[in-house]
Amino acid sequence: MNILFMGPPGAGKGTQAERIVEEFDIPHISTGDAFRLAMKQGTPLGQKAKEYVDQGLLVPDDVTNGIVRERLQQDDCAAGFLLDGFPRTISQAEALDEMLAGMNRKLDHVINLKVDRSLLLARLTGRRICKSCGSTYHVLFNPPVEEGVCAKCGGELYQRSDDTEEKVGTRLDEYISKTAPLLAYYDKQDLLREVDGEKEIDTVTAEIADCLRGTE
Ligand code: ADP
Ligand code: AMP
């Protein structure tokens, strides 16, 4: 199953992706995770991405498309994949269509997690991530049992450097001007499904799974 998660920063894409990839046994492809890993490793890609990520701006399309093109060709994507955070521009969406057409494949589901902008700042500034396994928590809405410690693997939790109030403002503006137009792009292709991302995490997971199974 070839799935795409859409929604503004903080909508819950990563949180839901962790659960859905387990249930459907497909790889989770997050361009944000790929950039953060490259930045940590200090690779040329990481250095390039850092110029943009640190400012809350989108990384240029050619850089981003290259990562996804390579990743989709790996063997573990043969039975399907879940894309999270890509595409984020019309030009990336067109590039994805081309990549998939070249592999004789297509998207099966585009799920849009709807969350009002007024909730996103609190979600993003309270987000904490495990340094070891990447699991996502929230200091208030989804806290780990022990503060600062991952409940799944015992790893240390950290706060992303772009989850500050100032950067969140820029990231949300980027979403509205460059990414939100993609909703109409996928709606026209009759692929778009809306899920209320403001509900409890478990409820959202169940609603997404229903959409994917066609049982909603
Ligand atoms: P995204 O990947 O879309 O940027 P995340 O999955 O990282 O968003 O979620 C952003 C923050 O909001 C995290 O701290 C997460 O724990 C929290 N969160 C996610 N889904 C919900 C929800 N349904 N209700 C409350 N908080 C949530
Ligand atoms: P995310 O982890 O999805 O919140 O992404 C973190 C940051 O990585 C974004 O603010 C962008 O700077 C960059 N990024 C992630 N995905 C993309 C994309 N598809 N296109 C451009 N930039 C991206």
Short mmCIF file of C-alpha atoms and ligand atoms in Angstrom, two decimals:
data_model
loop_
_atom_site.label_atom_id
_atom_site.label_comp_id
_atom_site.label_asym_id
_atom_site.label_seq_id
_atom_site.Cartn_x
_atom_site.Cartn_y
_atom_site.Cartn_z
CA MET A 1 0.00 0.00 0.00
CA ASN A 2 1.45 3.38 -1.05
CA ILE A 3 0.37 6.04 1.44
CA LEU A 4 0.96 9.76 1.85
CA PHE A 5 0.35 11.74 5.06
CA MET A 6 -0.40 15.44 4.68
CA GLY A 7 -1.06 18.10 7.28
CA PRO A 8 0.67 21.11 8.82
CA PRO A 9 3.72 20.79 11.09
CA GLY A 10 2.45 19.39 14.40
CA ALA A 11 -0.66 17.75 12.94
CA GLY A 12 0.50 14.34 14.20
CA LYS A 13 1.94 12.82 11.00
CA GLY A 14 5.03 11.34 12.67
CA THR A 15 3.06 10.09 15.69
CA GLN A 16 0.52 8.34 13.48
CA ALA A 17 3.16 7.08 11.04
CA GLU A 18 4.97 5.23 13.87
CA ARG A 19 1.77 3.27 14.53
CA ILE A 20 0.49 2.78 10.99
CA VAL A 21 3.78 1.43 9.59
CA GLU A 22 3.79 -1.18 12.34
CA GLU A 23 0.27 -2.27 11.55
CA PHE A 24 0.71 -2.33 7.76
CA ASP A 25 4.37 -3.45 7.79
CA ILE A 26 5.69 -0.83 5.39
CA PRO A 27 8.64 1.61 5.76
CA HIS A 28 8.16 5.14 7.09
CA ILE A 29 9.83 7.70 4.83
CA SER A 30 10.19 11.10 6.49
CA THR A 31 12.20 13.71 4.61
CA GLY A 32 12.49 15.71 7.86
CA ASP A 33 14.10 12.69 9.59
CA ALA A 34 16.41 12.21 6.59
CA PHE A 35 17.55 15.85 6.76
CA ARG A 36 18.09 15.71 10.55
CA LEU A 37 20.19 12.54 10.20
CA ALA A 38 22.31 14.09 7.42
CA MET A 39 22.73 17.27 9.51
CA LYS A 40 23.85 15.24 12.54
CA GLN A 41 26.34 13.35 10.39
CA GLY A 42 27.57 16.60 8.80
CA THR A 43 27.36 15.21 5.23
CA PRO A 44 27.28 17.64 2.23
CA LEU A 45 23.50 17.04 2.06
CA GLY A 46 23.22 17.85 5.76
CA GLN A 47 25.21 21.06 5.38
CA LYS A 48 23.00 22.17 2.51
CA ALA A 49 19.77 21.26 4.34
CA LYS A 50 20.87 23.03 7.53
CA GLU A 51 20.84 26.43 5.77
CA TYR A 52 17.08 26.04 5.34
CA VAL A 53 15.92 23.77 8.18
CA ASP A 54 17.49 26.08 10.80
CA GLN A 55 15.42 28.97 9.47
CA GLY A 56 12.18 26.99 9.25
CA LEU A 57 12.24 27.23 5.44
CA LEU A 58 11.67 24.46 2.93
CA VAL A 59 14.79 22.82 1.50
CA PRO A 60 14.98 23.34 -2.31
CA ASP A 61 12.96 20.86 -4.39
CA ASP A 62 15.89 19.35 -6.33
CA VAL A 63 17.70 18.42 -3.10
CA THR A 64 14.57 16.95 -1.52
CA ASN A 65 13.39 15.07 -4.62
CA GLY A 66 16.79 13.36 -4.93
CA ILE A 67 16.51 11.83 -1.45
CA VAL A 68 13.03 10.44 -2.07
CA ARG A 69 13.91 9.12 -5.53
CA GLU A 70 16.78 7.09 -4.04
CA ARG A 71 14.79 5.90 -1.04
CA LEU A 72 11.80 4.64 -3.07
CA GLN A 73 14.09 2.41 -5.12
CA GLN A 74 15.23 0.45 -2.08
CA ASP A 75 13.95 -3.13 -1.73
CA ASP A 76 11.94 -2.55 1.44
CA CYS A 77 9.60 -0.18 -0.47
CA ALA A 78 8.53 -2.92 -2.89
CA ALA A 79 5.39 -3.79 -0.91
CA GLY A 80 4.52 -0.18 -0.13
CA PHE A 81 5.60 2.87 1.84
CA LEU A 82 4.29 5.69 3.98
CA LEU A 83 5.55 9.14 2.95
CA ASP A 84 5.47 11.74 5.75
CA GLY A 85 6.47 15.34 5.03
CA PHE A 86 6.93 14.82 1.29
CA PRO A 87 5.74 16.25 -1.07
CA ARG A 88 5.51 19.79 0.31
CA THR A 89 5.27 21.72 -2.96
CA ILE A 90 3.40 21.23 -6.22
CA SER A 91 6.70 20.70 -7.98
CA GLN A 92 7.63 17.92 -5.50
CA ALA A 93 4.21 16.32 -6.04
CA GLU A 94 4.76 16.34 -9.81
CA ALA A 95 8.23 14.85 -9.32
CA LEU A 96 6.71 12.11 -7.11
CA ASP A 97 4.11 11.31 -9.78
CA GLU A 98 6.94 10.90 -12.28
CA MET A 99 9.03 8.73 -9.93
CA LEU A 100 6.08 6.44 -9.26
CA ALA A 101 5.02 6.27 -12.93
CA GLY A 102 8.60 5.23 -13.77
CA MET A 103 8.22 2.34 -11.32
CA ASN A 104 4.71 1.44 -12.60
CA ARG A 105 3.24 2.43 -9.28
CA LYS A 106 0.85 5.05 -7.93
CA LEU A 107 -0.39 6.46 -4.65
CA ASP A 108 -3.26 4.53 -3.07
CA HIS A 109 -4.21 6.91 -0.24
CA VAL A 110 -3.55 10.53 0.71
CA ILE A 111 -4.59 11.21 4.31
CA ASN A 112 -4.84 14.83 5.46
CA LEU A 113 -4.66 15.31 9.23
CA LYS A 114 -6.73 18.41 9.97
CA VAL A 115 -5.68 20.45 13.02
CA ASP A 116 -6.48 24.12 13.61
CA ARG A 117 -3.48 26.46 13.53
CA SER A 118 -4.29 27.64 17.07
CA LEU A 119 -3.32 24.18 18.46
CA LEU A 120 -0.12 23.71 16.50
CA LEU A 121 2.16 26.05 18.46
CA ALA A 122 1.49 24.22 21.75
CA ARG A 123 1.92 20.84 20.06
CA LEU A 124 5.25 21.78 18.49
CA THR A 125 6.86 23.64 21.40
CA GLY A 126 5.97 20.75 23.76
CA ARG A 127 7.22 18.03 21.40
CA ARG A 128 10.06 15.79 22.58
CA ILE A 129 11.79 13.08 20.52
CA CYS A 130 13.86 10.06 21.51
CA LYS A 131 17.52 10.36 20.49
CA SER A 132 17.79 6.59 20.08
CA CYS A 133 14.58 5.32 18.46
CA GLY A 134 12.93 8.54 17.21
CA SER A 135 9.63 8.04 19.10
CA THR A 136 7.63 11.22 19.58
CA TYR A 137 6.18 12.50 22.88
CA HIS A 138 4.57 15.66 24.19
CA VAL A 139 5.28 17.09 27.63
CA LEU A 140 1.53 17.54 28.28
CA PHE A 141 -0.48 15.66 25.63
CA ASN A 142 1.55 12.44 25.42
CA PRO A 143 4.12 12.41 28.22
CA PRO A 144 6.56 9.54 28.80
CA VAL A 145 6.22 7.68 32.13
CA GLU A 146 9.51 9.14 33.34
CA GLU A 147 10.30 12.73 32.36
CA GLY A 148 12.98 12.99 29.64
CA VAL A 149 13.20 9.21 29.14
CA CYS A 150 11.75 7.23 26.20
CA ALA A 151 9.12 4.77 27.44
CA LYS A 152 9.91 2.40 24.56
CA CYS A 153 13.70 2.14 24.63
CA GLY A 154 14.96 4.13 27.63
CA GLY A 155 16.68 6.66 25.31
CA GLU A 156 17.13 10.34 26.15
CA LEU A 157 14.45 12.75 24.89
CA TYR A 158 15.40 16.02 23.16
CA GLN A 159 13.66 19.08 21.75
CA ARG A 160 14.13 19.87 18.05
CA SER A 161 15.95 23.17 17.49
CA ASP A 162 13.23 24.26 15.02
CA ASP A 163 10.43 23.68 17.56
CA THR A 164 10.75 27.22 18.97
CA GLU A 165 7.95 29.77 18.81
CA GLU A 166 9.80 31.89 16.23
CA LYS A 167 10.66 29.00 13.87
CA VAL A 168 7.18 27.51 14.18
CA GLY A 169 5.72 30.77 12.83
CA THR A 170 7.91 30.58 9.72
CA ARG A 171 7.20 26.86 9.26
CA LEU A 172 3.44 27.40 9.41
CA ASP A 173 3.70 30.26 6.89
CA GLU A 174 5.70 27.97 4.57
CA TYR A 175 2.99 25.33 4.97
CA ILE A 176 0.17 27.74 4.09
CA SER A 177 1.85 29.28 1.06
CA LYS A 178 3.59 26.23 -0.44
CA THR A 179 2.09 22.99 0.91
CA ALA A 180 -1.63 23.65 1.48
CA PRO A 181 -2.23 24.01 -2.32
CA LEU A 182 -1.40 20.30 -2.58
CA LEU A 183 -4.71 19.43 -0.95
CA ALA A 184 -6.56 20.57 -4.07
CA TYR A 185 -3.98 18.74 -6.23
CA TYR A 186 -4.82 15.39 -4.57
CA ASP A 187 -8.51 16.13 -4.21
CA LYS A 188 -8.73 16.54 -7.98
CA GLN A 189 -7.24 13.06 -8.34
CA ASP A 190 -9.87 11.77 -5.88
CA LEU A 191 -7.19 10.49 -3.51
CA LEU A 192 -7.62 12.87 -0.57
CA ARG A 193 -9.20 11.73 2.71
CA GLU A 194 -9.64 14.09 5.65
CA VAL A 195 -9.13 12.85 9.22
CA ASP A 196 -9.77 14.98 12.32
CA GLY A 197 -6.29 15.21 13.87
CA GLU A 198 -7.58 17.06 16.95
CA LYS A 199 -9.00 13.89 18.52
CA GLU A 200 -7.13 11.58 20.92
CA ILE A 201 -4.05 9.91 19.40
CA ASP A 202 -5.64 6.40 19.53
CA THR A 203 -8.87 7.64 17.93
CA VAL A 204 -6.95 9.27 15.08
CA THR A 205 -5.00 6.03 14.49
CA ALA A 206 -8.23 4.04 14.32
CA GLU A 207 -9.80 6.50 11.85
CA ILE A 208 -6.74 6.43 9.59
CA ALA A 209 -6.64 2.61 9.67
CA ASP A 210 -10.34 2.54 8.71
CA CYS A 211 -9.66 4.84 5.73
CA LEU A 212 -6.76 2.66 4.60
CA ARG A 213 -8.79 -0.54 4.86
CA GLY A 214 -11.79 1.13 3.19
CA THR A 215 -14.00 0.26 6.17
CA GLU A 216 -14.88 3.76 7.37
P1 ADP B 1 4.08 16.17 12.71
O1 ADP B 1 4.89 14.93 12.38
O2 ADP B 1 2.84 16.29 11.87
O3 ADP B 1 4.90 17.44 12.69
P2 ADP B 1 3.99 15.03 15.41
O4 ADP B 1 3.45 13.65 15.17
O5 ADP B 1 5.44 15.14 15.71
O6 ADP B 1 3.55 16.02 14.20
O7 ADP B 1 3.11 15.67 16.60
C1 ADP B 1 3.41 16.98 17.10
C2 ADP B 1 3.25 16.97 18.62
O8 ADP B 1 1.86 16.81 18.95
C3 ADP B 1 3.99 15.82 19.32
O9 ADP B 1 4.52 16.31 20.53
C4 ADP B 1 2.90 14.77 19.57
O10 ADP B 1 3.16 14.00 20.73
C5 ADP B 1 1.65 15.64 19.75
N1 ADP B 1 0.44 14.99 19.21
C6 ADP B 1 0.34 14.25 18.07
N2 ADP B 1 -0.93 13.84 17.85
C7 ADP B 1 -1.66 14.35 18.90
C8 ADP B 1 -3.06 14.29 19.27
N3 ADP B 1 -3.94 13.63 18.53
N4 ADP B 1 -3.45 14.95 20.39
C9 ADP B 1 -2.54 15.62 21.14
N5 ADP B 1 -1.21 15.73 20.86
C10 ADP B 1 -0.77 15.10 19.75
P1 AMP B 2 9.56 17.90 9.47
O1 AMP B 2 10.38 16.94 10.28
O2 AMP B 2 8.67 17.23 8.48
O3 AMP B 2 8.83 18.90 10.35
O4 AMP B 2 10.60 18.75 8.60
C1 AMP B 2 11.61 19.53 9.22
C2 AMP B 2 12.23 20.47 8.20
O5 AMP B 2 12.88 19.73 7.17
C3 AMP B 2 11.26 21.40 7.47
O6 AMP B 2 10.95 22.58 8.22
C4 AMP B 2 12.06 21.72 6.19
O7 AMP B 2 13.09 22.66 6.45
C5 AMP B 2 12.73 20.38 5.90
N1 AMP B 2 11.89 19.52 5.06
C6 AMP B 2 11.31 18.33 5.40
N2 AMP B 2 10.62 17.81 4.37
C7 AMP B 2 10.75 18.70 3.34
C8 AMP B 2 10.24 18.75 2.01
N3 AMP B 2 9.46 17.78 1.50
N4 AMP B 2 10.58 19.81 1.24
C9 AMP B 2 11.38 20.79 1.71
N5 AMP B 2 11.86 20.83 2.96
C10 AMP B 2 11.57 19.78 3.79
#
